[in-house]
mmCIF file with all atom_site columns, C-alpha atoms in Angstrom:
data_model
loop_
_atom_site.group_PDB
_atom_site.id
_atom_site.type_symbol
_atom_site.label_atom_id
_atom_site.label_alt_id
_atom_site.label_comp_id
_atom_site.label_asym_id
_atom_site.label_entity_id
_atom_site.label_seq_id
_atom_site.pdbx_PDB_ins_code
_atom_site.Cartn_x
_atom_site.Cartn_y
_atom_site.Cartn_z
_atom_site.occupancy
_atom_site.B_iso_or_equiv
_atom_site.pdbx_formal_charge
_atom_site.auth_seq_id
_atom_site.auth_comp_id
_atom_site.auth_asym_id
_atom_site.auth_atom_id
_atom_site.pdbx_PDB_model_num
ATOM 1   C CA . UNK A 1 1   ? 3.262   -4.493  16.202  1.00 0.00 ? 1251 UNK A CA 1
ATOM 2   C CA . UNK A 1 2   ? 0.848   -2.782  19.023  1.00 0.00 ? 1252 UNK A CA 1
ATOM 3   C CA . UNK A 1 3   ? 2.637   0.271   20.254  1.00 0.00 ? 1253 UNK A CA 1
ATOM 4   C CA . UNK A 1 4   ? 1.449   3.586   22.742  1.00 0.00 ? 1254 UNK A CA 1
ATOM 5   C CA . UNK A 1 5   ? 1.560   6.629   20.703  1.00 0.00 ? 1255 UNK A CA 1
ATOM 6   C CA . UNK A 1 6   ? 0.402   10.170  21.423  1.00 0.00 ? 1256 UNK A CA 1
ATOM 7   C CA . UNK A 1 7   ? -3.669  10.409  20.587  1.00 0.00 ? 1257 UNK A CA 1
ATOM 8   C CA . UNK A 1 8   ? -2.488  13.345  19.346  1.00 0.00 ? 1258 UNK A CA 1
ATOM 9   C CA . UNK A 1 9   ? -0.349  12.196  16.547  1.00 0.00 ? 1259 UNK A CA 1
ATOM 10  C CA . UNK A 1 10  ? -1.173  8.191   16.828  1.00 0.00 ? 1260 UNK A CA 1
ATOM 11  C CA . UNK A 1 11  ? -3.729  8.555   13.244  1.00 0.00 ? 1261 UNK A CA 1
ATOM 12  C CA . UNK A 1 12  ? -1.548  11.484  11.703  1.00 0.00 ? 1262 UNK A CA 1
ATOM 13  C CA . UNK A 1 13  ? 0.295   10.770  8.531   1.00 0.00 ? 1263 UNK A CA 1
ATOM 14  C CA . UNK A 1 14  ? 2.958   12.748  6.569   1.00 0.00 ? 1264 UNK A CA 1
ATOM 15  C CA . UNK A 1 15  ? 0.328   14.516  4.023   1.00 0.00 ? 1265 UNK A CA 1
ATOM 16  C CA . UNK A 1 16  ? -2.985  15.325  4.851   1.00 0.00 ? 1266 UNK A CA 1
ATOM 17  C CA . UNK A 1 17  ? -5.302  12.309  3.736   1.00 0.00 ? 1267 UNK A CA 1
ATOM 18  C CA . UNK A 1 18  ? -8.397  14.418  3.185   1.00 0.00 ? 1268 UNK A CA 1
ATOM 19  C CA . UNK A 1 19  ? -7.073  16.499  0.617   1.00 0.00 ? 1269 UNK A CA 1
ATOM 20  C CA . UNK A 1 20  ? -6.402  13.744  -1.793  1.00 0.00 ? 1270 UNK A CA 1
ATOM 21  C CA . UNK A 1 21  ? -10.079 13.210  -3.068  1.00 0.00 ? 1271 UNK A CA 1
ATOM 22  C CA . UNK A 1 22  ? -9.141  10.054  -4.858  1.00 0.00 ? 1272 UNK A CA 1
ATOM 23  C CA . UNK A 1 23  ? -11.483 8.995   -7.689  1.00 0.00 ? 1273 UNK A CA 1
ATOM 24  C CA . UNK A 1 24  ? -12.980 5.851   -7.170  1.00 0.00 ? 1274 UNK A CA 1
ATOM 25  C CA . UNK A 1 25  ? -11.794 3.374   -9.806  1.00 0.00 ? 1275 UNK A CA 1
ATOM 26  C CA . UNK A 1 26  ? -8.031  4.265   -8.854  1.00 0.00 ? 1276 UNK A CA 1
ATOM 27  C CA . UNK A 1 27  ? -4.649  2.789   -7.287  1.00 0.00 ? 1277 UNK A CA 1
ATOM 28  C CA . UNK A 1 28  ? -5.069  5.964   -4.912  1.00 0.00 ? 1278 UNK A CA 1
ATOM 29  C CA . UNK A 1 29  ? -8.858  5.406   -3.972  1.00 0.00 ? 1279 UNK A CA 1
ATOM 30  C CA . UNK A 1 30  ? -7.667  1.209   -2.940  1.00 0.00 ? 1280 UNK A CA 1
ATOM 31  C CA . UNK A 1 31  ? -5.048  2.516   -0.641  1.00 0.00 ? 1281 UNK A CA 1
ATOM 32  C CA . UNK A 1 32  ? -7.010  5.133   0.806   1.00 0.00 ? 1282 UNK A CA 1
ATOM 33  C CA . UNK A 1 33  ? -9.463  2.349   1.313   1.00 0.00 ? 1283 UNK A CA 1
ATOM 34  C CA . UNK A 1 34  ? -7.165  0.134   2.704   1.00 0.00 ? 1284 UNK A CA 1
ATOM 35  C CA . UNK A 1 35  ? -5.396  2.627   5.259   1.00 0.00 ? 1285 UNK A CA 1
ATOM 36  C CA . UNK A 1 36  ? -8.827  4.176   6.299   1.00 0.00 ? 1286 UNK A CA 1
ATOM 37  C CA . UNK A 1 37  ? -9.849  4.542   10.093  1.00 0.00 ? 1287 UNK A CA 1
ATOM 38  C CA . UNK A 1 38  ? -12.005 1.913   11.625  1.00 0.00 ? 1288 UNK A CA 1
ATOM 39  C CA . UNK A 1 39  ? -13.973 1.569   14.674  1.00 0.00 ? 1289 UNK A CA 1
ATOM 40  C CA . UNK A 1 40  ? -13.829 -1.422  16.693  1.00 0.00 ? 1290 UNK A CA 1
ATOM 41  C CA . UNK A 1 41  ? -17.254 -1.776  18.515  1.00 0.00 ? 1291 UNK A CA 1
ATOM 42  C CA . UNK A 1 42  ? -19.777 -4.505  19.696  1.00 0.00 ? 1292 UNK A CA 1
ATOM 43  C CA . UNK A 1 43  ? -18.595 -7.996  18.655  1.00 0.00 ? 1293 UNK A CA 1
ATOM 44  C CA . UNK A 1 44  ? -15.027 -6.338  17.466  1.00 0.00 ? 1294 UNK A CA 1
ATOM 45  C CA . UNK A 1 45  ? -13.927 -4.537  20.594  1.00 0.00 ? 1295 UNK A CA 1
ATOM 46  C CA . UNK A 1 46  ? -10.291 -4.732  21.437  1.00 0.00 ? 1296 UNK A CA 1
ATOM 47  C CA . UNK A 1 47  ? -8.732  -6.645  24.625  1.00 0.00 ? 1297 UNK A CA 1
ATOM 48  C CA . UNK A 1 48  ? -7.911  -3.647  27.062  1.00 0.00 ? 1298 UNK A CA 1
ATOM 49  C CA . UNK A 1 49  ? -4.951  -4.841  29.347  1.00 0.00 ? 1299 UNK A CA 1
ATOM 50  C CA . UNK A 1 50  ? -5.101  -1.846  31.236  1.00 0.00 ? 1300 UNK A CA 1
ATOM 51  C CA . UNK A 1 51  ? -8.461  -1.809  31.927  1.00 0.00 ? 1301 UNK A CA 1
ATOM 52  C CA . UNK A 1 52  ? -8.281  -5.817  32.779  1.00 0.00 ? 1302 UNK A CA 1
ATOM 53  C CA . UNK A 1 53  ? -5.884  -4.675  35.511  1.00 0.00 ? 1303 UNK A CA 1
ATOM 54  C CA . UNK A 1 54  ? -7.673  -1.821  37.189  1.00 0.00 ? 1304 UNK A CA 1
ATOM 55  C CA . UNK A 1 55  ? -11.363 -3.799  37.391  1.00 0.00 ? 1305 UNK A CA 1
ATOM 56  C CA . UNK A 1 56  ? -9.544  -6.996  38.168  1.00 0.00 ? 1306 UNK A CA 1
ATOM 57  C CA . UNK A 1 57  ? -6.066  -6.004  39.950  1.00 0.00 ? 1307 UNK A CA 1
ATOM 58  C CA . UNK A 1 58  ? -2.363  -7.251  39.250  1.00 0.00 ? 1308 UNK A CA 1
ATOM 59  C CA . UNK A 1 59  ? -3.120  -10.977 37.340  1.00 0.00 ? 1309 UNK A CA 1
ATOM 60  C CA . UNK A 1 60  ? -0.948  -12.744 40.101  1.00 0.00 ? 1310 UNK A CA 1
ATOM 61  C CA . UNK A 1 61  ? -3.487  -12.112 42.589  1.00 0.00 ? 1311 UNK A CA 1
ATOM 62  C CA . UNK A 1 62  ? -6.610  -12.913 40.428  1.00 0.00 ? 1312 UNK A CA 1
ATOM 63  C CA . UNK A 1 63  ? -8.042  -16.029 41.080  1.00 0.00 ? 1313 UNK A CA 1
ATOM 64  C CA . UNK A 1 64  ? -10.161 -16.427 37.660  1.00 0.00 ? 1314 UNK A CA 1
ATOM 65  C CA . UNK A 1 65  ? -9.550  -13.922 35.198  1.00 0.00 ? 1315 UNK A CA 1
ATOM 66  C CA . UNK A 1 66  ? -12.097 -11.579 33.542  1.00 0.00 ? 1316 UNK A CA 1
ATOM 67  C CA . UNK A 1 67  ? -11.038 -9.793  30.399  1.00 0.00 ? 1317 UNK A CA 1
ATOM 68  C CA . UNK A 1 68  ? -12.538 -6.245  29.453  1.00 0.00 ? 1318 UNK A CA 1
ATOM 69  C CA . UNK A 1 69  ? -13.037 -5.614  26.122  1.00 0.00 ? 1319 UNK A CA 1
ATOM 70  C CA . UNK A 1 70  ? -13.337 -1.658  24.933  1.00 0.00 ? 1320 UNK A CA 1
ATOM 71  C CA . UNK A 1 71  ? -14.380 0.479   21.717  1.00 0.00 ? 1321 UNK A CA 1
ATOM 72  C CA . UNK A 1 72  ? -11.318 1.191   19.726  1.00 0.00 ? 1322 UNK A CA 1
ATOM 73  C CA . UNK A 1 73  ? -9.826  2.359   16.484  1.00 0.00 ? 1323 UNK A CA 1
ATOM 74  C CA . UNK A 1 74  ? -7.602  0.897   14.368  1.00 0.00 ? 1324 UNK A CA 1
ATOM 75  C CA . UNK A 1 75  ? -5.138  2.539   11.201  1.00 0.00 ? 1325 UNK A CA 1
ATOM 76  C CA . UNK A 1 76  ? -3.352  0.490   9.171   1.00 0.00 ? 1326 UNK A CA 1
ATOM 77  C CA . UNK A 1 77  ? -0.324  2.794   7.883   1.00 0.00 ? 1327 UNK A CA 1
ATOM 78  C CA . UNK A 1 78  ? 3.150   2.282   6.339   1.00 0.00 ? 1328 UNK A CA 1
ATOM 79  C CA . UNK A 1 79  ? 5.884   2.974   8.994   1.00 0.00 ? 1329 UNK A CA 1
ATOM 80  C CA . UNK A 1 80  ? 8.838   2.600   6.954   1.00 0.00 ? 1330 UNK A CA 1
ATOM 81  C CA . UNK A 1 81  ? 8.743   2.827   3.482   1.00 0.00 ? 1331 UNK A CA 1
ATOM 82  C CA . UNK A 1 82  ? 10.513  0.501   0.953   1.00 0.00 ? 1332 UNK A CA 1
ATOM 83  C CA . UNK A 1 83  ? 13.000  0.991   -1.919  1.00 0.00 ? 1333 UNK A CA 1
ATOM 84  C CA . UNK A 1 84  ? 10.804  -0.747  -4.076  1.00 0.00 ? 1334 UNK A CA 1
ATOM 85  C CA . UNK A 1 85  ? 6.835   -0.854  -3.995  1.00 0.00 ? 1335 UNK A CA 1
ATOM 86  C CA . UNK A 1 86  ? 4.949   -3.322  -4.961  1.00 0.00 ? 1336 UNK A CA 1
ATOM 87  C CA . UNK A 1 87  ? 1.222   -3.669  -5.226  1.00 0.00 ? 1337 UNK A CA 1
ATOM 88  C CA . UNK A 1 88  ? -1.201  -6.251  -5.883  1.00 0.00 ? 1338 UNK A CA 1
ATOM 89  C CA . UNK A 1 89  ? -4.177  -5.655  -6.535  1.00 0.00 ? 1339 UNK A CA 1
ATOM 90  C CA . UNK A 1 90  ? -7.350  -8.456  -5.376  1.00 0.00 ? 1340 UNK A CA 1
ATOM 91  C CA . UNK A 1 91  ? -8.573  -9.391  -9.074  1.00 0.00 ? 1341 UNK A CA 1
ATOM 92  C CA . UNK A 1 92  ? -11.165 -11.733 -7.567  1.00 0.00 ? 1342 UNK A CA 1
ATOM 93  C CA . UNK A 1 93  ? -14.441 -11.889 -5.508  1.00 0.00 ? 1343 UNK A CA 1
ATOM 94  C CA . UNK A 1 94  ? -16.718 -14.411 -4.299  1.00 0.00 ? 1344 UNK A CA 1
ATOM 95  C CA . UNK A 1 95  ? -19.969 -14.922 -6.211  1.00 0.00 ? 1345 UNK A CA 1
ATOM 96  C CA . UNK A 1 96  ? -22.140 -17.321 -3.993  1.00 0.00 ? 1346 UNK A CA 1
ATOM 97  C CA . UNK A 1 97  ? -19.769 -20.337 -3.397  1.00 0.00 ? 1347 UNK A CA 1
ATOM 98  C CA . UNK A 1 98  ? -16.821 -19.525 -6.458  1.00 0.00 ? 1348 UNK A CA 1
ATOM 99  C CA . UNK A 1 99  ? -14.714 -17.343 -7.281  1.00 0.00 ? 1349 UNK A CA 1
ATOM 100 C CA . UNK A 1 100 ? -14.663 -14.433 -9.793  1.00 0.00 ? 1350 UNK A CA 1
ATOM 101 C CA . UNK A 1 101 ? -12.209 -12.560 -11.643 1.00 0.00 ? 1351 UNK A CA 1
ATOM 102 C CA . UNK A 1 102 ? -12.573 -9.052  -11.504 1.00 0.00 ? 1352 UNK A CA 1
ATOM 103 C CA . UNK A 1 103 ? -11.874 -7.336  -15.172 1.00 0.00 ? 1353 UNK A CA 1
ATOM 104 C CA . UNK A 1 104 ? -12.299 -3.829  -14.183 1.00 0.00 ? 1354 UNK A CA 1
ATOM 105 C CA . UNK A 1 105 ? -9.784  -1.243  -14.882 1.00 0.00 ? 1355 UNK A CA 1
ATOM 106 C CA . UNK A 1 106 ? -7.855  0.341   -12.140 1.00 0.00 ? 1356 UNK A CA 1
ATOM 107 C CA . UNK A 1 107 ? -6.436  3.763   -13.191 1.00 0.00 ? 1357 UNK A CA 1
ATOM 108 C CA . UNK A 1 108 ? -2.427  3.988   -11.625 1.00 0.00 ? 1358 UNK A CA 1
ATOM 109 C CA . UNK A 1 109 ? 0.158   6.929   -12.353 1.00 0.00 ? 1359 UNK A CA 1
ATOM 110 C CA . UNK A 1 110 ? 3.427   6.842   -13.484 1.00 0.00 ? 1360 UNK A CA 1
ATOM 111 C CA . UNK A 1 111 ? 4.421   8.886   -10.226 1.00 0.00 ? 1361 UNK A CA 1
ATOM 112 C CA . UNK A 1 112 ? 2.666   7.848   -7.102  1.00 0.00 ? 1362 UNK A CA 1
ATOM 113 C CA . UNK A 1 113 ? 2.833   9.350   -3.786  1.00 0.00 ? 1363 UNK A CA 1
ATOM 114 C CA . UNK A 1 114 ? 2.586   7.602   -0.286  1.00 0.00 ? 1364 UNK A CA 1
ATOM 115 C CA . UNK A 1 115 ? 2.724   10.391  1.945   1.00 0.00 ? 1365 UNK A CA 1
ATOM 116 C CA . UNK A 1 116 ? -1.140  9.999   2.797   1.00 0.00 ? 1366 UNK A CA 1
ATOM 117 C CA . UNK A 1 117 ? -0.884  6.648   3.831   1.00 0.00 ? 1367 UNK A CA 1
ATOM 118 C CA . UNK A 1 118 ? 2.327   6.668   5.889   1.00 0.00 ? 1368 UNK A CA 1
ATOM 119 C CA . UNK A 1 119 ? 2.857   7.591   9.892   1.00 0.00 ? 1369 UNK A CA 1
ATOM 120 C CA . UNK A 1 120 ? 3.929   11.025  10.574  1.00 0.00 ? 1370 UNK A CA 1
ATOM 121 C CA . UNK A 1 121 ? 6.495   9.261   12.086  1.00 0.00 ? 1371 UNK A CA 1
ATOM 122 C CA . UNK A 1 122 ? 7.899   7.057   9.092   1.00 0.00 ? 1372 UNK A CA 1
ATOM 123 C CA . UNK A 1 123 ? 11.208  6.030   10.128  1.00 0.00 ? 1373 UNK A CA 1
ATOM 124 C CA . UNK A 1 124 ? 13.029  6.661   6.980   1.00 0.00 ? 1374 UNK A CA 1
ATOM 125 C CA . UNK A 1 125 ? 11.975  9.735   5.517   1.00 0.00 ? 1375 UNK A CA 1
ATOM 126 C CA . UNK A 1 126 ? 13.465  13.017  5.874   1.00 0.00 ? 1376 UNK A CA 1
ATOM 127 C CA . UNK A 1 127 ? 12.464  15.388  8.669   1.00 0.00 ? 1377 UNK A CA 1
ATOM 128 C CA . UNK A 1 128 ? 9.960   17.832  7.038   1.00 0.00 ? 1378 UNK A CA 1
ATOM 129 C CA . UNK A 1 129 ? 9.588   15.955  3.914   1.00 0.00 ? 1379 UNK A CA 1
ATOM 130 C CA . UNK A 1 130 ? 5.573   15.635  3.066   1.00 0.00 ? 1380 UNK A CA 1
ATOM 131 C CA . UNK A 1 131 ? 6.119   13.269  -0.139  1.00 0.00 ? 1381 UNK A CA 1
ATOM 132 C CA . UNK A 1 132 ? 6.845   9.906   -0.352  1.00 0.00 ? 1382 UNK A CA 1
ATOM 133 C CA . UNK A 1 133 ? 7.005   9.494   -4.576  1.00 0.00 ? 1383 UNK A CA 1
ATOM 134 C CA . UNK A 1 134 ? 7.521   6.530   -6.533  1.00 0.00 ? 1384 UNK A CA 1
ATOM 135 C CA . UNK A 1 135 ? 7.945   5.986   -10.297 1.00 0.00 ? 1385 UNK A CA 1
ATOM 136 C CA . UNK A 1 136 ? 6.234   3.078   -12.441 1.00 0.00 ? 1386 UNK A CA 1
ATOM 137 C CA . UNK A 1 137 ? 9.018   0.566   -13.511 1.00 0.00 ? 1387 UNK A CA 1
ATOM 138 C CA . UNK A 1 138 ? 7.032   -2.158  -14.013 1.00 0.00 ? 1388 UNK A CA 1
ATOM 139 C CA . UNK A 1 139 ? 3.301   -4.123  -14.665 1.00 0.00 ? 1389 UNK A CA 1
ATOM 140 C CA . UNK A 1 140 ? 2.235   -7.652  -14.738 1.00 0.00 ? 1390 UNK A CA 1
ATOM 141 C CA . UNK A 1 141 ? -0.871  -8.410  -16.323 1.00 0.00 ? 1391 UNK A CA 1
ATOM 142 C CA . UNK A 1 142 ? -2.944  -11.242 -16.227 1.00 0.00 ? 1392 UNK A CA 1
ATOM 143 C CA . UNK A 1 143 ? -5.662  -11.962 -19.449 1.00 0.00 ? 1393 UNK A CA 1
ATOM 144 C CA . UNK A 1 144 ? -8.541  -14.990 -18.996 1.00 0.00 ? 1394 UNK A CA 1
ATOM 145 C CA . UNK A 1 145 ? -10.815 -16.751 -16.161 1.00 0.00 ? 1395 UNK A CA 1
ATOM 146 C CA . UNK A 1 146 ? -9.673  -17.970 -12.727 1.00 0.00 ? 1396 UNK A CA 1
ATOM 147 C CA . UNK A 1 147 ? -9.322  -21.279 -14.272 1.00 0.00 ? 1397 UNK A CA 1
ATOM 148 C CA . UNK A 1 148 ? -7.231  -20.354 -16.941 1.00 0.00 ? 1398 UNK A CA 1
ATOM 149 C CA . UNK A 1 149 ? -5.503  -17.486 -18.562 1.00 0.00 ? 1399 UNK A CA 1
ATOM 150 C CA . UNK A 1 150 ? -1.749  -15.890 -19.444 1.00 0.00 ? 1400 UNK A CA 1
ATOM 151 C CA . UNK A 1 151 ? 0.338   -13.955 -17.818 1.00 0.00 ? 1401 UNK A CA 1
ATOM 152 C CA . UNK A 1 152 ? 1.651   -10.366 -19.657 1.00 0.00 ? 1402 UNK A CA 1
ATOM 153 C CA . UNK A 1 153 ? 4.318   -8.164  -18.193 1.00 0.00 ? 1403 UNK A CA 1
ATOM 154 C CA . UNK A 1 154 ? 5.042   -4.408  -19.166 1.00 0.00 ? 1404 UNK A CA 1
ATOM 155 C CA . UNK A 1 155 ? 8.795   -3.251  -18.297 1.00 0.00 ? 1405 UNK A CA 1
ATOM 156 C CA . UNK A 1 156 ? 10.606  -0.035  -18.436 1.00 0.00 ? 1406 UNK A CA 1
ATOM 157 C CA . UNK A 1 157 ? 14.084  -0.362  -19.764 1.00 0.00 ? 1407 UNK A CA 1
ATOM 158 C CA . UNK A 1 158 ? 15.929  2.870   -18.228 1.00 0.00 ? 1408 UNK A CA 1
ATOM 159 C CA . UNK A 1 159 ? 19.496  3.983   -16.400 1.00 0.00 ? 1409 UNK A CA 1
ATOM 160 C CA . UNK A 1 160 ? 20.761  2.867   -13.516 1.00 0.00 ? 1410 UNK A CA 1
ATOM 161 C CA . UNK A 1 161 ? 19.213  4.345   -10.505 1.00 0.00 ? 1411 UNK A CA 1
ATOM 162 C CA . UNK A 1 162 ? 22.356  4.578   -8.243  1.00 0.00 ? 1412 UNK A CA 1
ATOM 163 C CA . UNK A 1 163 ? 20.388  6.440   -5.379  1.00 0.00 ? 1413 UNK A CA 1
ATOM 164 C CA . UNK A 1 164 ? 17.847  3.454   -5.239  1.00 0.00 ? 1414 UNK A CA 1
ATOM 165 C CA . UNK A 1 165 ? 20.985  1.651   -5.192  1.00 0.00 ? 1415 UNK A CA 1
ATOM 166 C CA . UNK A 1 166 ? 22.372  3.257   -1.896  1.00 0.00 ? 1416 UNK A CA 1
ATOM 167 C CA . UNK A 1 167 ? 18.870  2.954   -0.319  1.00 0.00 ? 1417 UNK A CA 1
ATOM 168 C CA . UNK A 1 168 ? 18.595  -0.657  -1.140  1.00 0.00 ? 1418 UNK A CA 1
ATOM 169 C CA . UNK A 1 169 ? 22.655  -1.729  -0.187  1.00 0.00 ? 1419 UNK A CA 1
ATOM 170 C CA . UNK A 1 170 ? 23.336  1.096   2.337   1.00 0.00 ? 1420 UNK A CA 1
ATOM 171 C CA . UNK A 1 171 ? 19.909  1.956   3.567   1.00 0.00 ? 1421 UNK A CA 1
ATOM 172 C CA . UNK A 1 172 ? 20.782  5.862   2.677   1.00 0.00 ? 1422 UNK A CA 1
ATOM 173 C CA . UNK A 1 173 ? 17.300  7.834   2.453   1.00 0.00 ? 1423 UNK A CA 1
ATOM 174 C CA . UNK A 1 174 ? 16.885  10.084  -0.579  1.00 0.00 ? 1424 UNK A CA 1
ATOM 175 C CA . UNK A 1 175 ? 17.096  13.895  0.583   1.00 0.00 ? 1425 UNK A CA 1
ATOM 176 C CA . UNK A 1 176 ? 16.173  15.711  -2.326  1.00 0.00 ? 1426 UNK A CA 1
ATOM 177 C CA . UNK A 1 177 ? 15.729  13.628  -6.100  1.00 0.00 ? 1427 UNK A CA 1
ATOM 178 C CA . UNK A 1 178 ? 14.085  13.665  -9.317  1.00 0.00 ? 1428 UNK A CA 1
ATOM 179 C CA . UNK A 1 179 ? 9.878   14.248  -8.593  1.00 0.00 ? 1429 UNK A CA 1
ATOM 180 C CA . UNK A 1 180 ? 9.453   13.347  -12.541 1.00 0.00 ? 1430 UNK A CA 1
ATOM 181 C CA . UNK A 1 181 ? 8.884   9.623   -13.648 1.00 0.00 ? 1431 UNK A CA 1
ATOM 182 C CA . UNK A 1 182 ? 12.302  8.152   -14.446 1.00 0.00 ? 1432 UNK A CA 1
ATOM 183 C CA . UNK A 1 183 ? 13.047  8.396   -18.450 1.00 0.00 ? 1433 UNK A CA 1
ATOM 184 C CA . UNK A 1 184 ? 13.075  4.708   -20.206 1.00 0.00 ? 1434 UNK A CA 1
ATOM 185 C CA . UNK A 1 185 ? 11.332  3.086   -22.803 1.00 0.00 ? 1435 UNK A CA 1
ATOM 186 C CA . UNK A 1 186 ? 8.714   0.490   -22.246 1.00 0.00 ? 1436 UNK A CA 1
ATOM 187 C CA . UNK A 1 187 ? 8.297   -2.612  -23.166 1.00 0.00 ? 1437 UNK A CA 1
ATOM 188 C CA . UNK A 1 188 ? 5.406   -5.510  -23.429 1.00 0.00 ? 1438 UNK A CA 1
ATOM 189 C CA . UNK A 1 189 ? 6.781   -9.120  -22.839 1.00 0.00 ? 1439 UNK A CA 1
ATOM 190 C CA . UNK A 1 190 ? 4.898   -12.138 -23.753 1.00 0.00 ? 1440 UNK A CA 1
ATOM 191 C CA . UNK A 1 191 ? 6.634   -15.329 -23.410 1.00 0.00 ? 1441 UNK A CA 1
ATOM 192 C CA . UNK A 1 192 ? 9.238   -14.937 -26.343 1.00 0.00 ? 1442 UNK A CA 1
ATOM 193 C CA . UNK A 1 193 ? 7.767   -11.945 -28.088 1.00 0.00 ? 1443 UNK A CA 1
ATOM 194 C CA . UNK A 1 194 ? 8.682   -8.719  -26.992 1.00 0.00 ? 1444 UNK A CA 1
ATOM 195 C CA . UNK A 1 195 ? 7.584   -5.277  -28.181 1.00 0.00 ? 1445 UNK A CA 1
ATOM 196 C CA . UNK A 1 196 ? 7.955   -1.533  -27.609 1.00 0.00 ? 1446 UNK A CA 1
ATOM 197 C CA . UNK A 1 197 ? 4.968   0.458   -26.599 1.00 0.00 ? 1447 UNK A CA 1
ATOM 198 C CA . UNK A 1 198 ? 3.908   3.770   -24.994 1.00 0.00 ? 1448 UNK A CA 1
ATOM 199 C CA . UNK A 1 199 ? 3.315   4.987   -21.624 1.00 0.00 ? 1449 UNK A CA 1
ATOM 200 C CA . UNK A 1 200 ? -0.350  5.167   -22.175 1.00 0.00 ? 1450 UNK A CA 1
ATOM 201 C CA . UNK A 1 201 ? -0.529  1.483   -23.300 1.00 0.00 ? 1451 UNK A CA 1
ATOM 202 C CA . UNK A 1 202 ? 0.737   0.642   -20.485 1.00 0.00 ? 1452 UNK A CA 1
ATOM 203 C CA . UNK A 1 203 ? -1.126  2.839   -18.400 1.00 0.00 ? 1453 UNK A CA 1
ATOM 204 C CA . UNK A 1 204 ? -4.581  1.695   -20.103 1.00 0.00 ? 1454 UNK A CA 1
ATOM 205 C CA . UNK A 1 205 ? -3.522  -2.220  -18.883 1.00 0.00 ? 1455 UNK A CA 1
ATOM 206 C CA . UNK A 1 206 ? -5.889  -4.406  -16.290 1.00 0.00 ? 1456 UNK A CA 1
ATOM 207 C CA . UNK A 1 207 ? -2.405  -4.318  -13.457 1.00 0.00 ? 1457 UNK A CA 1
ATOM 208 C CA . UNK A 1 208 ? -2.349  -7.357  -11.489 1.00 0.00 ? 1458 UNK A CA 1
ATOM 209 C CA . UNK A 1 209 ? 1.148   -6.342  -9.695  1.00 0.00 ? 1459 UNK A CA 1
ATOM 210 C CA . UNK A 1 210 ? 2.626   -2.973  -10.052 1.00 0.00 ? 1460 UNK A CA 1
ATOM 211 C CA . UNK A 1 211 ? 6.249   -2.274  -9.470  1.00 0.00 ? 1461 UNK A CA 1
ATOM 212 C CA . UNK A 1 212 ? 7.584   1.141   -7.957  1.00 0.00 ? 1462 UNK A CA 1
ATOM 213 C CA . UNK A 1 213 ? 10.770  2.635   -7.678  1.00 0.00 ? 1463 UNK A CA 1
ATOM 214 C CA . UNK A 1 214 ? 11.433  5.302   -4.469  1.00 0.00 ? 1464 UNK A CA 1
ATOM 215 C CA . UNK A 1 215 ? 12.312  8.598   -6.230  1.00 0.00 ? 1465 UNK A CA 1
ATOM 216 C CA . UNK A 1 216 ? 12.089  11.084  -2.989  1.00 0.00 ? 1466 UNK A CA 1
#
């Protein structure tokens, strides 16, 4: 969706994105990564209608088209945030003409917050609000090569969320909630074997998907 916004507020988001710092290695440091500015120059400028029109005239009239192309920046940001988040993370790269996995460990918090990669204009949160927080419910895991391997999952067993409910059914934003990660005890399921385990086993895996819950 390509849309006119104010320059003024077009690459604003909710919290400010240079105060988060994120540490390299982390779930925070990919999306900051992901949602960064870019310039679009040289062989990557953007088709300007506008400017098309004014060096050319109304397209009706022109008898062969010439397209102007001008600098540019593009943002990538969320503009309406879900009830449930889910991330997946690129656990491959190219190494001359195959593929590799990529084993490293990406750190990820129990709470996350989205605020720095969202419009200042996300549609549903709450006027004024400046956080956007999740809570870990659940990891998938996957152990081996590219050719072969097993899937893992991690899964937090916990209450009924009844507010997630209304904002999945209803589409009722939360106001003001819970900014701690939802209680539960976790669990690591492996075909028919399933055991509990601690936060910080789960927080030490190699994610391939994370699963979010909205808390505020």
């Amino acid at each position: 969706e390509v849309s006119t916004e104010d320059p003024e507020t077009a690459f604003s988001t909710l919290a400010n994105r240079e105060d988060l710092n994120p540490e390299e290695g982390s779930i925070y440091h990919c999306l900051y990564q992901f949602t960064r500015n870019e310039k679009l120059t040289e062989t990557n400028k953007l088709l300007c209608d506008v400017c098309t029109q004014r060096h050319c005239g109304p397209k009706k009239n022109m008898k062969s088209e010439k397209y102007i192309y001008t600098n540019a920046k593009k943002q990538m940001l969320i503009s309406l945030v879900p009830p449930v988040l889910t991330l997946h993370l690129k656990r491959f790269q190219h190494a001359g003409f195959n593929l590799r996995k990529v084993n490293r460990h990406i750190k990820f918090p129990e709470v996350i917050d989205l605020a720095p990669f969202c419009t200042v204009k996300c549609k549903n949160v709450a006027e004024g609000n400046t956080k956007v927080l999740y809570s870990l419910y659940g990891v998938v895991e996957h152990s081996g090569t590219m050719r072969s391997g097993h899937y893992t999952a991690y899964a937090k067993m916990r209450s009924m969320n009844n507010h997630l409910s209304d904002l999945v059914i209803r589409g009722q934003s939360p106001q003001a909630l819970e900014t701690e990660p939802v209680k539960g005890q976790w669990f690591h399921i492996s075909d028919t074997h399933v055991q509990a385990v601690s936060a910080s086993k789960v927080l030490s895996s190699q994610a391939y998907l994370l699963f979010y819950e909205r808390l505020l």
